Coordinates of N, CA and C in Angstrom, one line a residue:
M1 N -40.9 -204.4 85.7 CA -39.7 -204.3 86.3 C -39.0 -205.7 86.4
R2 N -39.4 -206.6 85.5 CA -38.8 -207.8 85.4 C -37.3 -207.5 85.0
G3 N -36.4 -208.4 85.7 CA -35.0 -208.2 85.4 C -34.4 -207.1 86.1
T4 N -35.1 -206.4 86.8 CA -34.6 -205.2 87.5 C -33.9 -205.8 88.9
R5 N -32.7 -205.4 89.1 CA -32.0 -205.8 90.2 C -31.9 -204.8 91.5
L6 N -32.0 -203.6 91.1 CA -31.9 -202.5 92.1 C -32.8 -201.3 91.7
V7 N -33.5 -200.8 92.7 CA -34.3 -199.6 92.6 C -33.9 -198.6 93.6
L8 N -33.9 -197.3 93.3 CA -33.6 -196.3 94.4 C -35.0 -195.8 94.9
A9 N -35.0 -195.5 96.1 CA -36.2 -194.8 96.7 C -35.8 -193.5 97.3
G10 N -36.2 -192.4 96.7 CA -35.9 -191.0 97.2 C -36.5 -190.9 98.6
F11 N -35.6 -190.6 99.5 CA -36.1 -190.5 101.0 C -35.6 -189.2 101.6
S12 N -36.6 -188.3 101.8 CA -36.3 -186.9 102.2 C -36.4 -187.0 103.9
G13 N -37.1 -188.0 104.4 CA -37.3 -188.0 105.8 C -38.7 -187.6 106.2
G14 N -39.4 -186.9 105.2 CA -40.8 -186.6 105.4 C -41.8 -187.7 105.3
P15 N -43.1 -187.4 105.7 CA -44.1 -188.4 105.8 C -44.3 -189.2 104.6
D16 N -44.3 -188.5 103.4 CA -44.6 -189.2 102.0 C -43.5 -190.2 101.9
S17 N -42.3 -189.7 101.9 CA -41.2 -190.8 101.6 C -41.0 -191.8 102.6
A18 N -41.3 -191.5 103.8 CA -41.2 -192.5 104.9 C -42.2 -193.7 104.6
V19 N -43.4 -193.2 104.2 CA -44.5 -194.3 103.9 C -44.0 -195.1 102.7
L20 N -43.4 -194.4 101.7 CA -43.0 -195.1 100.5 C -41.9 -196.1 100.9
L21 N -40.9 -195.7 101.7 CA -39.8 -196.6 102.1 C -40.4 -197.8 102.9
H22 N -41.4 -197.5 103.8 CA -41.9 -198.5 104.6 C -42.7 -199.5 103.8
A23 N -43.5 -199.0 102.8 CA -44.2 -199.9 102.0 C -43.2 -200.8 101.1
L24 N -42.1 -200.2 100.6 CA -41.2 -201.0 99.8 C -40.5 -202.1 100.7
A25 N -40.2 -201.7 101.9 CA -39.6 -202.7 102.8 C -40.5 -203.9 103.1
E26 N -41.8 -203.5 103.4 CA -42.8 -204.5 103.7 C -43.0 -205.5 102.4
A27 N -43.0 -204.9 101.3 CA -43.2 -205.7 100.1 C -42.0 -206.6 99.9
L28 N -40.8 -206.2 100.3 CA -39.5 -207.1 100.2 C -39.7 -208.3 101.1
R29 N -40.2 -207.9 102.4 CA -40.3 -208.9 103.5 C -41.3 -210.0 103.1
G30 N -42.4 -209.6 102.5 CA -43.6 -210.5 102.2 C -43.5 -211.1 100.8
A31 N -42.5 -210.8 100.0 CA -42.6 -211.3 98.6 C -42.4 -212.8 98.5
E32 N -43.2 -213.3 97.7 CA -43.1 -214.8 97.4 C -42.2 -215.0 96.1
V33 N -41.9 -213.9 95.4 CA -41.1 -214.0 94.1 C -40.0 -213.0 94.4
P34 N -38.9 -213.3 93.6 CA -37.7 -212.3 93.8 C -38.1 -210.8 93.4
L35 N -37.8 -210.0 94.2 CA -38.0 -208.5 93.9 C -36.7 -207.8 93.8
P36 N -36.6 -206.7 93.2 CA -35.4 -205.9 93.2 C -34.9 -205.5 94.6
R37 N -33.7 -205.2 94.8 CA -33.2 -204.6 96.0 C -33.6 -203.1 96.0
V38 N -33.8 -202.6 97.2 CA -34.2 -201.2 97.3 C -33.1 -200.5 98.1
L39 N -32.6 -199.4 97.6 CA -31.6 -198.6 98.2 C -32.3 -197.2 98.6
A40 N -32.4 -196.9 99.8 CA -32.9 -195.7 100.2 C -31.9 -194.5 100.0
L41 N -32.3 -193.5 99.2 CA -31.5 -192.5 98.7 C -31.8 -191.1 99.3
H42 N -31.0 -190.4 100.0 CA -31.3 -189.2 100.7 C -30.4 -188.1 100.0
V43 N -30.8 -187.0 99.7 CA -30.0 -185.9 99.3 C -30.1 -184.7 100.5
D44 N -28.7 -184.6 100.9 CA -28.4 -183.5 101.8 C -28.3 -182.2 101.1
H45 N -29.3 -181.3 101.1 CA -29.1 -180.1 100.2 C -28.1 -179.2 100.9
R46 N -27.8 -179.3 102.1 CA -26.9 -178.4 102.9 C -27.3 -176.9 102.8
A47 N -28.6 -176.9 102.8 CA -29.2 -175.5 102.7 C -29.6 -175.0 104.0
R48 N -29.4 -175.8 105.1 CA -29.8 -175.4 106.5 C -28.6 -176.0 107.4
P49 N -28.3 -175.2 108.5 CA -27.2 -175.7 109.4 C -27.4 -177.1 109.9
D50 N -28.7 -177.5 110.2 CA -28.9 -178.8 110.8 C -29.2 -179.9 109.8
S51 N -28.9 -179.7 108.5 CA -29.2 -180.7 107.5 C -28.5 -182.0 107.8
A52 N -27.3 -182.0 108.4 CA -26.6 -183.2 108.8 C -27.5 -184.1 109.7
D53 N -28.2 -183.4 110.6 CA -29.1 -184.1 111.6 C -30.2 -184.9 110.8
D54 N -30.7 -184.2 109.8 CA -31.9 -184.8 108.9 C -31.3 -186.1 108.3
T55 N -30.0 -185.9 107.7 CA -29.4 -187.2 107.1 C -29.2 -188.3 108.1
A56 N -28.7 -188.0 109.3 CA -28.5 -189.0 110.3 C -29.8 -189.7 110.7
A57 N -31.0 -189.0 110.9 CA -32.3 -189.5 111.2 C -32.8 -190.4 110.0
C58 N -32.5 -190.0 108.7 CA -32.9 -190.8 107.6 C -32.1 -192.1 107.6
A59 N -30.8 -192.1 107.8 CA -30.1 -193.3 108.0 C -30.5 -194.2 109.1
R60 N -31.0 -193.7 110.2 CA -31.5 -194.5 111.2 C -32.8 -195.2 110.8
F61 N -33.7 -194.4 110.1 CA -34.9 -194.9 109.7 C -34.8 -196.1 108.8
A62 N -33.9 -195.9 107.8 CA -33.6 -196.9 106.7 C -33.1 -198.2 107.5
A63 N -32.1 -198.0 108.4 CA -31.5 -199.2 109.0 C -32.6 -199.9 109.8
A64 N -33.5 -199.2 110.5 CA -34.6 -199.9 111.2 C -35.4 -200.7 110.2
L65 N -35.5 -200.4 109.0 CA -36.3 -201.2 108.0 C -35.4 -202.2 107.2
S66 N -34.1 -202.3 107.7 CA -33.1 -203.2 107.2 C -32.8 -202.8 105.6
L67 N -32.8 -201.6 105.4 CA -32.7 -201.1 103.9 C -31.3 -200.5 103.9
P68 N -30.5 -200.8 102.9 CA -29.3 -200.0 102.6 C -29.6 -198.5 102.4
F69 N -28.7 -197.6 102.7 CA -28.9 -196.2 102.7 C -27.7 -195.5 102.0
L70 N -27.9 -194.6 101.3 CA -27.0 -193.8 100.6 C -27.3 -192.3 100.7
A71 N -26.5 -191.5 101.1 CA -26.7 -190.0 101.3 C -25.8 -189.3 100.3
L72 N -26.4 -188.5 99.6 CA -25.5 -187.7 98.6 C -25.6 -186.2 99.1
R73 N -24.5 -185.5 98.8 CA -24.5 -184.1 99.3 C -24.7 -183.2 98.1
A74 N -25.6 -182.3 98.1 CA -25.8 -181.2 97.1 C -24.6 -180.3 97.0
D75 N -24.4 -179.7 95.9 CA -23.5 -178.8 95.7 C -24.0 -177.4 96.0
P76 N -23.5 -176.7 97.1 CA -24.2 -175.4 97.4 C -24.1 -174.4 96.3
A77 N -23.1 -174.5 95.4 CA -23.0 -173.6 94.3 C -24.1 -173.6 93.3
R78 N -24.8 -174.9 93.3 CA -25.9 -175.1 92.4 C -27.2 -174.8 92.9
V79 N -27.3 -174.6 94.3 CA -28.6 -174.3 94.8 C -28.8 -173.1 95.6
L80 N -27.6 -172.4 96.0 CA -27.7 -171.1 96.7 C -27.5 -169.9 95.8
R81 N -28.3 -168.9 95.9 CA -28.1 -167.5 95.3 C -28.2 -166.6 96.4
D82 N -27.3 -165.8 96.6 CA -27.3 -164.7 97.7 C -27.6 -165.4 98.9
G83 N -27.1 -166.6 99.3 CA -27.3 -167.3 100.5 C -28.6 -168.0 100.6
L84 N -29.5 -167.8 99.6 CA -30.8 -168.5 99.7 C -30.9 -169.6 98.7
A85 N -31.8 -170.6 99.0 CA -32.0 -171.8 98.0 C -33.5 -171.7 97.7
S86 N -33.7 -171.8 96.3 CA -35.1 -171.8 95.9 C -35.6 -173.3 95.8
E87 N -36.9 -173.5 95.8 CA -37.4 -174.8 95.7 C -37.0 -175.5 94.3
G88 N -37.0 -174.6 93.2 CA -36.7 -175.0 91.9 C -35.2 -175.5 91.9
R89 N -34.3 -174.7 92.4 CA -33.0 -175.2 92.3 C -32.8 -176.3 93.2
L90 N -33.3 -176.5 94.3 CA -33.2 -177.7 95.2 C -33.7 -178.9 94.5
R91 N -34.9 -178.8 93.8 CA -35.3 -180.0 93.0 C -34.5 -180.3 91.9
D92 N -34.0 -179.4 91.2 CA -33.1 -179.6 90.0 C -31.8 -180.4 90.5
E93 N -31.4 -179.9 91.6 CA -30.1 -180.6 92.2 C -30.4 -182.0 92.6
R94 N -31.5 -182.2 93.3 CA -31.9 -183.5 93.7 C -32.2 -184.4 92.6
Y95 N -32.9 -183.9 91.6 CA -33.0 -184.9 90.3 C -31.6 -185.1 89.6
R96 N -30.8 -184.2 89.6 CA -29.4 -184.4 89.0 C -28.7 -185.6 89.7
L97 N -28.9 -185.5 91.1 CA -28.2 -186.4 91.9 C -28.8 -187.9 91.9
F98 N -30.1 -187.8 91.7 CA -30.9 -189.0 91.5 C -30.4 -189.8 90.2
R99 N -30.3 -189.0 89.1 CA -29.8 -189.5 87.9 C -28.4 -190.1 87.9
Q100 N -27.5 -189.3 88.7 CA -26.1 -189.6 88.9 C -26.1 -191.1 89.7
A101 N -26.9 -191.1 90.8 CA -26.9 -192.2 91.6 C -27.5 -193.5 90.8
A102 N -28.4 -193.2 90.0 CA -29.0 -194.4 89.2 C -27.9 -194.9 88.3
R103 N -27.1 -194.0 87.6 CA -26.0 -194.4 86.7 C -25.0 -195.2 87.5
D104 N -24.6 -194.6 88.7 CA -23.5 -195.2 89.4 C -23.7 -196.6 90.0
T105 N -25.1 -196.7 90.4 CA -25.4 -198.0 91.1 C -25.9 -199.0 90.1
G106 N -26.3 -198.5 88.9 CA -27.0 -199.5 88.0 C -28.4 -199.6 88.3
A107 N -29.1 -198.8 89.0 CA -30.5 -198.8 89.3 C -31.3 -198.6 88.0
T108 N -32.3 -199.2 87.9 CA -33.2 -199.0 86.7 C -34.4 -198.2 87.0
A109 N -34.7 -197.9 88.3 CA -35.8 -197.0 88.6 C -35.5 -196.2 89.8
V110 N -36.2 -195.0 89.9 CA -36.1 -194.2 91.1 C -37.7 -194.0 91.6
F111 N -37.9 -194.5 92.7 CA -39.3 -194.2 93.3 C -39.2 -193.0 94.1
L112 N -40.4 -192.1 93.9 CA -40.5 -190.9 94.6 C -41.9 -190.8 95.2
A113 N -42.1 -190.2 96.3 CA -43.4 -190.1 96.8 C -43.8 -188.6 96.8
H114 N -45.1 -188.4 96.4 CA -45.8 -187.2 96.3 C -47.2 -187.4 96.8
H115 N -47.8 -186.3 97.2 CA -49.3 -186.3 97.6 C -50.1 -185.3 96.9
R116 N -51.4 -185.3 97.1 CA -52.3 -184.6 96.3 C -51.8 -183.0 96.3
D117 N -51.4 -182.4 97.4 CA -51.0 -181.1 97.5 C -49.8 -180.8 96.5
D118 N -48.9 -181.7 96.4 CA -47.7 -181.5 95.6 C -48.3 -181.4 94.1
Q119 N -49.3 -182.1 93.8 CA -49.9 -182.1 92.4 C -50.5 -180.6 92.2
V120 N -51.3 -180.2 93.1 CA -51.9 -178.9 93.0 C -50.9 -177.8 93.0
E121 N -49.9 -177.9 93.8 CA -48.8 -176.9 93.7 C -48.1 -176.9 92.4
S122 N -48.0 -178.0 91.7 CA -47.4 -178.1 90.3 C -48.3 -177.3 89.3
V123 N -49.5 -177.5 89.4 CA -50.5 -176.8 88.5 C -50.5 -175.3 88.8
V124 N -50.6 -174.9 90.1 CA -50.6 -173.5 90.4 C -49.4 -172.8 90.0
L125 N -48.2 -173.4 90.2 CA -46.9 -172.7 89.9 C -46.8 -172.7 88.2
A126 N -47.3 -173.6 87.6 CA -47.4 -173.6 86.1 C -48.2 -172.4 85.6
A127 N -49.4 -172.2 86.3 CA -50.3 -171.2 85.9 C -49.6 -169.8 86.3
L128 N -48.9 -169.7 87.4 CA -48.2 -168.4 87.7 C -47.1 -168.1 86.7
R129 N -46.6 -169.1 86.1 CA -45.6 -168.9 85.1 C -46.1 -168.6 83.7
G130 N -47.5 -168.7 83.6 CA -48.1 -168.5 82.4 C -47.9 -169.6 81.4
A131 N -47.9 -170.8 81.9 CA -47.7 -172.0 81.1 C -48.7 -172.2 80.0
G132 N -49.9 -171.6 80.0 CA -50.9 -171.9 79.1 C -51.6 -173.3 79.4
L133 N -52.7 -173.6 78.6 CA -53.4 -174.8 78.8 C -52.6 -176.0 78.8
R134 N -51.7 -176.1 77.8 CA -50.9 -177.3 77.6 C -50.0 -177.6 78.8
G135 N -49.6 -176.5 79.5 CA -48.7 -176.6 80.5 C -49.3 -176.8 81.9
L136 N -50.6 -176.6 82.0 CA -51.3 -176.8 83.3 C -51.6 -178.2 83.6
R137 N -50.6 -178.9 84.2 CA -50.8 -180.3 84.5 C -50.0 -180.6 85.8
G138 N -50.3 -181.6 86.4 CA -49.5 -182.0 87.6 C -48.3 -182.9 87.1
M139 N -47.7 -183.6 88.0 CA -46.7 -184.5 87.7 C -47.3 -185.9 87.2
P140 N -46.7 -186.4 86.2 CA -47.2 -187.8 85.8 C -46.9 -188.9 86.8
A141 N -47.6 -189.9 86.9 CA -47.3 -190.9 87.7 C -46.0 -191.7 87.4
R142 N -45.6 -191.6 86.2 CA -44.4 -192.3 85.8 C -43.8 -191.6 84.6
R143 N -42.5 -191.4 84.8 CA -41.8 -190.9 83.6 C -40.3 -191.2 83.6
P144 N -39.6 -191.2 82.5 CA -38.2 -191.4 82.5 C -37.5 -190.4 83.3
L145 N -36.4 -190.8 84.2 CA -35.7 -190.0 85.1 C -35.1 -188.8 84.2
D146 N -34.7 -189.1 83.0 CA -34.0 -188.1 82.1 C -35.0 -187.1 81.8
D147 N -36.3 -187.3 81.8 CA -37.2 -186.3 81.6 C -37.5 -185.4 82.8
A148 N -37.0 -185.6 83.9 CA -37.2 -185.0 85.1 C -36.8 -183.5 85.0
A149 N -35.8 -183.2 84.2 CA -35.2 -181.9 84.0 C -36.2 -181.1 83.3
A150 N -37.1 -181.7 82.5 CA -38.2 -181.0 81.7 C -39.4 -180.8 82.4
G151 N -39.4 -181.3 83.7 CA -40.8 -181.3 84.4 C -41.0 -180.0 85.0
P152 N -42.1 -180.0 85.9 CA -42.5 -178.7 86.5 C -41.4 -178.0 87.2
R153 N -41.3 -176.6 87.0 CA -40.3 -175.9 87.7 C -41.0 -174.7 88.3
S154 N -40.3 -174.2 89.3 CA -40.7 -173.0 90.0 C -39.6 -171.9 89.5
P155 N -40.2 -170.6 89.6 CA -39.3 -169.6 89.2 C -37.9 -169.5 89.9
G156 N -36.9 -169.1 89.4 CA -35.6 -168.8 90.0 C -34.9 -169.8 90.8

């Protein structure tokens, strides 16, 4: 990460991403060497009526950690089908917005938080899609953001 000036941290407001954001803020506070700036990045999927409340709570959390915050709004036309949003479409839109934000801000990395159950879910969904032995794998620990579109997907 040498030469990196800005990284984005995906922040849903859930426990995984809250721990990630807190850890990054603590690392910045205790750093004895220059570290990149961290921007908390939240995607409002607008898939629920109270999603704006989630965005406001995320902004408060980031402010409490003294981290800058950016909220992006998903395009409902990209995620809703017959009034319903699938996890796959939500994820695709989120990653599209992460790529856009990285380009727009000049960020060189996007940090995301996942836990063991997310990995298991990726493998199970791949099996249900008939991915075969080569496709039965969880998420890699690190990958280029442009490869995110080729990552694990759920049907529909």
